[in-house]
Short mmCIF file of C-alpha atoms in Angstrom, two decimals:
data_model
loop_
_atom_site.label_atom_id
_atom_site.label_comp_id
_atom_site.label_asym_id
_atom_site.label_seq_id
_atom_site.Cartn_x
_atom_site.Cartn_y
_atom_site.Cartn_z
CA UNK N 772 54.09 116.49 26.65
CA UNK N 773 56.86 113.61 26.39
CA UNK N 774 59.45 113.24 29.07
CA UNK N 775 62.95 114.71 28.81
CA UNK N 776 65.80 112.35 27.47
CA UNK N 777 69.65 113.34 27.20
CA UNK N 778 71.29 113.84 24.33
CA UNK N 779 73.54 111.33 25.32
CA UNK N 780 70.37 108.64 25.48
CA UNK N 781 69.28 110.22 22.06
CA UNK N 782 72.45 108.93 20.27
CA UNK N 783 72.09 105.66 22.11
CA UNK N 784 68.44 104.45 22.35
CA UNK N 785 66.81 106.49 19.93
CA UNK N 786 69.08 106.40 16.42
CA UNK N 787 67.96 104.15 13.91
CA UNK N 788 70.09 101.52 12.27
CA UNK N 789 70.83 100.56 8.85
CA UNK N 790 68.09 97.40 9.28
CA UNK N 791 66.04 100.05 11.49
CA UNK N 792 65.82 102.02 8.56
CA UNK N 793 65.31 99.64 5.36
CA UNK N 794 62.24 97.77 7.73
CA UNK N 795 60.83 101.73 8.26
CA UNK N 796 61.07 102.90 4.92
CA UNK N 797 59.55 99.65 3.30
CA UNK N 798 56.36 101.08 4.78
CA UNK N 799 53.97 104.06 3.72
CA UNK N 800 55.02 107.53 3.89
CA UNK N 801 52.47 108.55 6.52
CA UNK N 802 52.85 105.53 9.68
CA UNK N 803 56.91 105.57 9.28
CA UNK N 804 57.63 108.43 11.96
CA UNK N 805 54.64 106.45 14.04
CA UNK N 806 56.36 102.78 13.66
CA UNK N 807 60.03 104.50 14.33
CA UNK N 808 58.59 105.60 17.17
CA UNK N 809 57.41 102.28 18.65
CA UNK N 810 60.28 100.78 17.46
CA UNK N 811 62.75 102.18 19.46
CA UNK N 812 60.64 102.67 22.26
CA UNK N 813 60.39 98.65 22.50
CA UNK N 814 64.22 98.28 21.84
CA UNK N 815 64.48 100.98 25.01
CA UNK N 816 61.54 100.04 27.65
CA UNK N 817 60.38 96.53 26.27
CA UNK N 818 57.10 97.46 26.02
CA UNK N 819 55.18 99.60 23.68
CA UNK N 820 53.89 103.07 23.90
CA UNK N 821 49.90 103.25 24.15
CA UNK N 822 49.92 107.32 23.12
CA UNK N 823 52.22 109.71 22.03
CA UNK N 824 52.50 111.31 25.32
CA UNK N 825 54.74 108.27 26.60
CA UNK N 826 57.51 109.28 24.15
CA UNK N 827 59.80 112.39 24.84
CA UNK N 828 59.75 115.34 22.72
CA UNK N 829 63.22 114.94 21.47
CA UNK N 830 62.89 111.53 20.67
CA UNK N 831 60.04 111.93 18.36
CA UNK N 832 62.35 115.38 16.78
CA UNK N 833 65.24 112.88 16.68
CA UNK N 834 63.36 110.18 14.76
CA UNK N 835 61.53 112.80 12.16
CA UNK N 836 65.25 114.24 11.48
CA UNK N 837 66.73 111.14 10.97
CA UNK N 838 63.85 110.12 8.44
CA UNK N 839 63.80 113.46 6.90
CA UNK N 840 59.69 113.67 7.78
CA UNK N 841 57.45 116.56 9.92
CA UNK N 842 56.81 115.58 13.87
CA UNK N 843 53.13 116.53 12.95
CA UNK N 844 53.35 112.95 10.96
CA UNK N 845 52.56 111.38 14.19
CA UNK N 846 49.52 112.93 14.99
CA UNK N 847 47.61 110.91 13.11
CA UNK N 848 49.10 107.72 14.61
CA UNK N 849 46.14 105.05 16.45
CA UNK N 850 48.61 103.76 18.62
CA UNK N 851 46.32 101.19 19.91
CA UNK N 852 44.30 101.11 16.64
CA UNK N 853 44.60 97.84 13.78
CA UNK N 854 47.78 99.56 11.99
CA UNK N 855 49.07 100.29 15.17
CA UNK N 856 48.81 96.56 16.68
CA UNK N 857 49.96 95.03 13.07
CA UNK N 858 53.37 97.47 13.10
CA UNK N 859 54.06 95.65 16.78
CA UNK N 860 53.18 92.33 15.33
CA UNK N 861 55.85 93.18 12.91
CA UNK N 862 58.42 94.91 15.07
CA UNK N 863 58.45 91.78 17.60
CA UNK N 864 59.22 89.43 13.90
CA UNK N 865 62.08 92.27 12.81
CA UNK N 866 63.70 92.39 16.53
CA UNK N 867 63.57 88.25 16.29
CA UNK N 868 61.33 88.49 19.78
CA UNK N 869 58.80 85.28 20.67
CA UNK N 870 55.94 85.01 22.76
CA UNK N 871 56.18 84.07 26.55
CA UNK N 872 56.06 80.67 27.49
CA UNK N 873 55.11 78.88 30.85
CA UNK N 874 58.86 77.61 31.60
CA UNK N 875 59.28 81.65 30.59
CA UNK N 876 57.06 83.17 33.06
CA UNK N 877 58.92 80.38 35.63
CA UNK N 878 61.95 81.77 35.00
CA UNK N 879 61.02 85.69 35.68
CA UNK N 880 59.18 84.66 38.51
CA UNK N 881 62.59 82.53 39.79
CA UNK N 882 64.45 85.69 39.11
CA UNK N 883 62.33 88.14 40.44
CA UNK N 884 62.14 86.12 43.76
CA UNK N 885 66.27 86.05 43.79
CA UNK N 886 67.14 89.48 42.78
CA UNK N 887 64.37 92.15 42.88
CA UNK N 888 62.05 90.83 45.75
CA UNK N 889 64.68 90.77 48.62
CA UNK N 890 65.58 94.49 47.93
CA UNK N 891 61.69 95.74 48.47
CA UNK N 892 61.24 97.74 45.66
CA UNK N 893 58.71 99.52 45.13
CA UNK N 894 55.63 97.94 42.50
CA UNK N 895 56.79 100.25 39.76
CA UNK N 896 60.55 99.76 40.10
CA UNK N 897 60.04 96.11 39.84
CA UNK N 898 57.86 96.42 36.62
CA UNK N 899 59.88 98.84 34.54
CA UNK N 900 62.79 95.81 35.40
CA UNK N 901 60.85 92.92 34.49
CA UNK N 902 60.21 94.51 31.20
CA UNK N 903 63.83 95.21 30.95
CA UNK N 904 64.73 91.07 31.46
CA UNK N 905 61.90 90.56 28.99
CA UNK N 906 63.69 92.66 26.06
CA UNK N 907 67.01 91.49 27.12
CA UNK N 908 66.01 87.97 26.90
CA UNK N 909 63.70 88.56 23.20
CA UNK N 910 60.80 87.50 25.21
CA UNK N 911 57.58 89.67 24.32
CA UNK N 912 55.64 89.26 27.64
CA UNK N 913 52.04 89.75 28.46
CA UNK N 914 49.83 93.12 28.96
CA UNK N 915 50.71 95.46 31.38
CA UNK N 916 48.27 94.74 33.78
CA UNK N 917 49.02 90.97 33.73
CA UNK N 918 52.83 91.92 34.54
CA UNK N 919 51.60 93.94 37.21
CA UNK N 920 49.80 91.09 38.61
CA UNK N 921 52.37 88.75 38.08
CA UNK N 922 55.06 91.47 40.07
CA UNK N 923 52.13 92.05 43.19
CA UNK N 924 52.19 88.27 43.66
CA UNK N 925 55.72 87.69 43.56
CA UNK N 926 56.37 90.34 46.06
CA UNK N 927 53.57 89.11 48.53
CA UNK N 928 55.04 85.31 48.28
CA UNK N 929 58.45 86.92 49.47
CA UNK N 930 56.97 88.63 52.43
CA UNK N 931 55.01 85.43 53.49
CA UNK N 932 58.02 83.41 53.33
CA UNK N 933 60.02 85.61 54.94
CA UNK N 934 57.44 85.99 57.81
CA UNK N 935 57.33 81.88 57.96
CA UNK N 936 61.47 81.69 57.61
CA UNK N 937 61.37 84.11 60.97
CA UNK N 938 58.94 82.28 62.76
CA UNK N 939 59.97 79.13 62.30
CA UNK N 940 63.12 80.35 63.90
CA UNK N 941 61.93 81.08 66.99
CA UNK N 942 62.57 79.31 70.27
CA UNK N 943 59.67 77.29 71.68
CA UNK N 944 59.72 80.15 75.17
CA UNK N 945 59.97 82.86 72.72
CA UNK N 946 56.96 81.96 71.07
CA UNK N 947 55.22 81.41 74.58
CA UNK N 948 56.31 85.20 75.71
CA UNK N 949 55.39 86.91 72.38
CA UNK N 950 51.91 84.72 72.20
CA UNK N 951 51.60 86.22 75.82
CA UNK N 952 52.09 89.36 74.94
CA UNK N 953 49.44 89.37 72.80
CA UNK N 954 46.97 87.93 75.15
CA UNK N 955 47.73 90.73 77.85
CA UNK N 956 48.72 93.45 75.62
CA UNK N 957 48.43 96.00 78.48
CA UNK N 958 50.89 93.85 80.72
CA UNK N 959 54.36 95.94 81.72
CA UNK N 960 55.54 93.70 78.30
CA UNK N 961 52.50 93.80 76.40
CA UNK N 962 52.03 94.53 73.20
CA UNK N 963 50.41 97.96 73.81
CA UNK N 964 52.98 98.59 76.49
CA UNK N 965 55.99 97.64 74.19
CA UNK N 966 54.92 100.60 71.69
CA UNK N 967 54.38 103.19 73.74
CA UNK N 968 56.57 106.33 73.76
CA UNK N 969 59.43 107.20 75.10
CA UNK N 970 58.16 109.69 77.74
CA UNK N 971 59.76 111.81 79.86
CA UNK N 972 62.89 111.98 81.37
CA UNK N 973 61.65 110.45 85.03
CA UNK N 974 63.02 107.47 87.03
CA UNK N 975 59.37 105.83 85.97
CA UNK N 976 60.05 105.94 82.81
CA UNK N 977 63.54 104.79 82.51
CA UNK N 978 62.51 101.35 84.67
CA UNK N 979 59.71 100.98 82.25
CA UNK N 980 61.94 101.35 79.11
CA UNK N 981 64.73 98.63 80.84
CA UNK N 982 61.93 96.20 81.25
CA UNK N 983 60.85 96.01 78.36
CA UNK N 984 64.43 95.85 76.64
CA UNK N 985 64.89 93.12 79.12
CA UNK N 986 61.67 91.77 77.62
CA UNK N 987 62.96 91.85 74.58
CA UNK N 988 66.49 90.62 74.56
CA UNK N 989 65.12 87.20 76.16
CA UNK N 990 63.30 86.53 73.70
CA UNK N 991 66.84 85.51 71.53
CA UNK N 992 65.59 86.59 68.38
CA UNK N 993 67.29 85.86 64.78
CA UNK N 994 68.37 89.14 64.47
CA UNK N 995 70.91 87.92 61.44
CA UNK N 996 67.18 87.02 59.51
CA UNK N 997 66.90 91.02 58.95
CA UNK N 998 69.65 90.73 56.20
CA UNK N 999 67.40 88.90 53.89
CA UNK N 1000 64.82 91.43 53.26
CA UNK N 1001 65.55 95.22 52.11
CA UNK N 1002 65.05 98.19 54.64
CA UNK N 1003 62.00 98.77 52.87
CA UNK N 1004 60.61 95.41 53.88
CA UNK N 1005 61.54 96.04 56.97
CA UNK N 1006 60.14 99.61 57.68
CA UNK N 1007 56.83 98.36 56.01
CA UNK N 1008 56.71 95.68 58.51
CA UNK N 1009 57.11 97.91 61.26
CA UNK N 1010 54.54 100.79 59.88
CA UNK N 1011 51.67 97.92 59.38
CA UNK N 1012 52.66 96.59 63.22
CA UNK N 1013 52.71 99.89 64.47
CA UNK N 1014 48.90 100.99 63.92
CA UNK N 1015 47.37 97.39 64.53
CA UNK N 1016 46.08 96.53 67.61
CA UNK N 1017 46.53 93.20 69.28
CA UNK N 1018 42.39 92.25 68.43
CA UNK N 1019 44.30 93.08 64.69
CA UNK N 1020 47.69 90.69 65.42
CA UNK N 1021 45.97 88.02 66.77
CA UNK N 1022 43.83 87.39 63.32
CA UNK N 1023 46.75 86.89 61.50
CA UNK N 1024 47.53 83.35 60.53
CA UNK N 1025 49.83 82.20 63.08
CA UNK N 1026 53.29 82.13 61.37
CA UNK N 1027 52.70 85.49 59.68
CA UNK N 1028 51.36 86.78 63.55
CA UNK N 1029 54.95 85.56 64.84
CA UNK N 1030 56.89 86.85 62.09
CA UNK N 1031 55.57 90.28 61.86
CA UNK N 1032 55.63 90.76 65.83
CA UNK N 1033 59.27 89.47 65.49
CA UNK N 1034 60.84 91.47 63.25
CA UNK N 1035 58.63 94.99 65.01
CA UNK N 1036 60.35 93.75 68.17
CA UNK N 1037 63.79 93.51 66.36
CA UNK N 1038 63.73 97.11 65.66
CA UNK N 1039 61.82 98.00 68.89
CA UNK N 1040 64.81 97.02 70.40
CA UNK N 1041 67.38 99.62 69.05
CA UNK N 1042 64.87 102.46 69.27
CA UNK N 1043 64.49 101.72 72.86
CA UNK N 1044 67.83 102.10 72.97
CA UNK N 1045 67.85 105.12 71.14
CA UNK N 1046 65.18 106.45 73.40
CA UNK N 1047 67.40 105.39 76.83
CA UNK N 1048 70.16 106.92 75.55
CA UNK N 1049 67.58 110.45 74.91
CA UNK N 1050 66.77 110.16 78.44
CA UNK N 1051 69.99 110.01 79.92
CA UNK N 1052 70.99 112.76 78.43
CA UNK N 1053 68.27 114.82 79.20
CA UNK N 1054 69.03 113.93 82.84
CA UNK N 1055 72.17 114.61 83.03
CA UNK N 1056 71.88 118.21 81.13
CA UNK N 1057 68.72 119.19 83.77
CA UNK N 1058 71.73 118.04 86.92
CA UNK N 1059 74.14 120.20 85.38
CA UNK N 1060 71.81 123.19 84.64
CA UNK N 1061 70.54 122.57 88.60
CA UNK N 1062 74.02 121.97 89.45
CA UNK N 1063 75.25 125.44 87.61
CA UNK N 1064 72.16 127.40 89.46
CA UNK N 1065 73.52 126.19 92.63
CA UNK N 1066 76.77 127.14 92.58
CA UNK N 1067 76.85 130.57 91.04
CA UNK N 1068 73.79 131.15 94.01
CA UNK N 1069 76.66 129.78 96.66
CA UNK N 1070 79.40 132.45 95.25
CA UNK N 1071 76.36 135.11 95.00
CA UNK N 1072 76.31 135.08 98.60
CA UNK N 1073 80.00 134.42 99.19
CA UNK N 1074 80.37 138.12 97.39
CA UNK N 1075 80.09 141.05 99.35
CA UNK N 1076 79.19 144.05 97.07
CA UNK N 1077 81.74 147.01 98.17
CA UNK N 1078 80.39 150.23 96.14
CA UNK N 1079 81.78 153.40 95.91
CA UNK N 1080 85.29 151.54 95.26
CA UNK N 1081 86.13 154.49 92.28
CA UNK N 1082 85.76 157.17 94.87
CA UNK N 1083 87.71 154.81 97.57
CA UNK N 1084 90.13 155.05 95.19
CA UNK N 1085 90.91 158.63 94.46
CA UNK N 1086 90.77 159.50 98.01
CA UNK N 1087 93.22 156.36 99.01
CA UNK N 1088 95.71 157.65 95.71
CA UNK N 1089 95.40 161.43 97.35
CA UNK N 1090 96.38 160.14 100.56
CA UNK N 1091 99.27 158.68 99.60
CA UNK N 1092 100.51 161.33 97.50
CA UNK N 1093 100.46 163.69 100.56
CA UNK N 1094 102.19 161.51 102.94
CA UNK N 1095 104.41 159.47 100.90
CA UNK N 1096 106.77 157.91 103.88
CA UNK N 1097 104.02 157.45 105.99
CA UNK N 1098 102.65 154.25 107.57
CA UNK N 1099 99.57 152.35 105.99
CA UNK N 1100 97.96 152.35 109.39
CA UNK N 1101 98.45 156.15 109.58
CA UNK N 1102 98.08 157.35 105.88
CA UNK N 1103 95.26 154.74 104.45
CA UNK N 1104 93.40 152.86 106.73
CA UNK N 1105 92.43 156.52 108.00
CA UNK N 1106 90.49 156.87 104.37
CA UNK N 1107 89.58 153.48 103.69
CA UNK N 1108 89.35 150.51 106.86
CA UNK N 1109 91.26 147.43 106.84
CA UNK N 1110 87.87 145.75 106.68
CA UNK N 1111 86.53 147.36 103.49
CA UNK N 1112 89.91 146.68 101.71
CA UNK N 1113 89.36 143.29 102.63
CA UNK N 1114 85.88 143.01 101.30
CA UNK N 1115 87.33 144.43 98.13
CA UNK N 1116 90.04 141.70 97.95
CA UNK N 1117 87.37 139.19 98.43
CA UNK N 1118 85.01 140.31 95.89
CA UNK N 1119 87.97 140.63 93.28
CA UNK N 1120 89.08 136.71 94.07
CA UNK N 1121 85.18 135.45 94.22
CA UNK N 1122 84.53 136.80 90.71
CA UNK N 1123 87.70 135.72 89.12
CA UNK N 1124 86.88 131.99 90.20
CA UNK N 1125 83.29 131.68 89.44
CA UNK N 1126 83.84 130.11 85.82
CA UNK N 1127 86.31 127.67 87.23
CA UNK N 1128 84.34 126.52 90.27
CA UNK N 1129 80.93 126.22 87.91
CA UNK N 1130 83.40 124.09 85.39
CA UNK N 1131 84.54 121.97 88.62
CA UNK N 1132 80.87 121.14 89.29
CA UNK N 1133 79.87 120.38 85.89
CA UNK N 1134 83.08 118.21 85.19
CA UNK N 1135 81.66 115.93 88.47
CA UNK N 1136 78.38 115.80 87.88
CA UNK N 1137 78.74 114.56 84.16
CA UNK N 1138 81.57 111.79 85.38
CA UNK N 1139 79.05 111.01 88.53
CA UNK N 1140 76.44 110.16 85.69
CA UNK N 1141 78.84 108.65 83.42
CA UNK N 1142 79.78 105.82 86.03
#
C-alpha cells in the first residue's frame, strides 16, 4: 500500500498541467497512468519511484481520474524496466532538468555543510532535503545510494571539524588535566571517576561530586563552541563518550580524543549540577522528616492522657446544678481535683499547638539548610 497524502497536497503536487497533460497523452494508452505517476512524483520528491508501493493510493486515484483511465493501468508498469528508464530520460528533457556536474556536487556539499550539517539531522532527513535542493535547482543528481554516500560523508567531515575547532580551543593546562585524566582514569578526577553516578545522599558523596565540578570548571572550557552543532550532535557525542572506556579514548586521534572528552565534560558539568542540587534536597527532606519525628515525640510526652473526662464531666455539671452559689473549692474540686483539671487544661493546649510547633521546626530547619 501507498502512503496517505492530503487532499490539500493532492490539488497541489499531484494535478497535472496543461503541458503535464499534452507530454502524457502523446504517449500510448497503456504507460500514461505509469509516466503520470513518475512525473509528479519527481516534480514532488526529486527522485523517482522504483515500485508502485512508493506512491500513495490517492495519488495514483487522482492521476487515473484526471486522465480518465483504470488504477489497474499501472499494474503492468516495470518501473525500473527499459520503458520505465526511457519515460525518466524523457521527464528530466520535459521538466528542462540537466545532469549533475562537479562544481554541482561542490555546491550541495557547500550547502549541506552550512545549513543541514550543523542542525544533526538525522541520515534520512538530510537525504529527502538534498533531493529537494536538487529539484529546486533542475539538477537530476546521482542514484540513491551515491546521495547517501555523499550525505554520510558530509555529516562525518562536520563532526571532525567540529571536534578539531574544540580542541584547538583549549588552553595548553587544560589539555594537560584532561590528557591526565585519561592516564589515571580511576583518579578522584579521572575519567572513570568523572562518570560515575550520582549516589546517595551522604556527605561522601556530595565532596566527591564538588571535586569533580571543581575539576571541571578549571579546565575553562569554550562552552560558547556548543552553539555550533545541534543538540543531536551533542547528545551523540555524549552517548559514544559515555560507554567508552579510557583504553577506548585514548585510541582516538588526538584532536578528536580532546574534542569528544571536551564537549562530554561540558555537559558533565550541568548534570553534576543537576545531581547536587538532587542531593540537597534529599537532605534536607530526610532533616525535616527526622526533625518532624522529633518533635511530635517531645509533645507525646509533654501530654498527659486524662481519660474518663466525659464522665468527669457529667458528674462536675451535676455538681454544680445542686449547689449553684457554692464555692469551687467546696462544690467541684470535691468531684474532680484541682490537679486533674489541670492535666485536662494541659492536654487541651498541647494538642492545639502541635501543628504550629512541627511548622516552627520545619520553617528552621529548611532556612538552616538554605544558608
Amino acid at each position: 500500500m501507498g502512503l496517505r497524502v492530503s487532499p490539500e497536497a493532492l490539488a497541489g503536487e499531484w494535478s497535472l498541467s496543461f503541458a503535464d497533460n499534452d507530454f502524457v497523452n502523446a504517449k500510448p494508452a497503456g504507460s500514461r497512468l505509469g509516466l503520470a505517476v513518475q512525473l509528479k512524483f519527481f516534480a514532488a520528491f526529486g527522485y523517482f519511484a522504483t515500485d508502485a508501493t512508493e506512491v500513495p493510493d490517492e495519488a495514483i486515484s487522482y492521476l487515473a481520474e484526471q486522465l480518465g483511465v483504470r488504477e489497474t493501468g499501472l499494474d503492468g508498469y516495470d518501473f525500473s524496466g527499459r520503458s520505465g528508464r526511457r519515460h525518466c530520460a524523457e521527464i528530466l528533457r520535459h521538466l528542462g532538468f540537466r545532469r549533475m556536474k562537479r562544481a554541482d556536487r561542490v555546491a550541495l556539499a557547500g550547502w549541506m555543510a552550512t545549513e543541514l550539517c550543523p542542525g544533526g539531522q538525522s541520515v534520512a532527513a538530510m537525504l529527502e532535503a538534498v533531493f529537494l535542493w536538487c529539484r529546486d535547482h533542475k539538477i537530476f543528481g546521482p542514484s540513491g545510494k551515491e546521495m547517501e554516500r555523499l550525505v554520510r560523508s558530509e555529516r562525518q567531515r562536520f563532526l571532525e571539524c567540529f571536534l578539531a575547532g574544540v580542541a584547538d580551543r583549549l588552553l595548553p593546562e587544560t589539555v594537560a588535566r584532561i590528557e591526565a585524566s585519561l592516564v589515571d582514569p580511576d583518579s578522584p578526577t579521572g575519567f572513570h571517576t568523572i562518570k560515575n553516578d550520582v549516589g546517595a545522599a551522604t556527605l561522601d558523596n556530595m565532596l566527591a561530586l564538588a571535586d569533580r565540578l571543581a575539576f571541571i570548571q578549571k579546565l575553562t572550557l569554550p562552552r560558547d563552541l556548543l552553539t555550533g552543532a545541534g543538540k543531536p550532535w551533542i547528545d551523540q557525542i555524549v552517548r559514544r563518550v559515555g560507554t567508552e572506556k579510557a583504553s577506548e579514548m585514548r585510541r582516538h586521534a588526538p584532536k578528536r580524543q580532546l574534542g569528544l572528552y571536551a564537549v562530554f565534560l561540558m555537559v558533565r558539568e550541568a548534570q553534576i549540577i543537576d545531581g547536587m542540587i538532587d542531593l540537597l534536597v534529599e537532605t534536607v527532606h530526610k532533616i525535616g522528616v527526622r526533625s518532624k519525628r522529633k518533635v511530635v515525640a517531645g509533645i507525646a510526652r509533654d501530654i498527659e492522657k486524662v481519660y474518663g473526662k466525659e464522665r468527669l464531666l457529667v458528674d462536675i455539671a451535676g455538681a454544680a446544678i445542686e449547689a449553684p452559689s457554692g464555692r469551687v473549692c467546696d462544690v467541684i474540686f470535691p468531684v474532680a481535683g484541682q490537679e486533674k483539671l489541670a492535666a485536662i487544661i494541659r492536654e487541651h493546649r498541647a494538642k492545639g499547638t502541635l501543628e504550629r510547633r512541627i511548622y516552627q521546626v520545619m520553617r528552621g530547619s529548611y532556612e538552616a539548610v538554605a544558608q
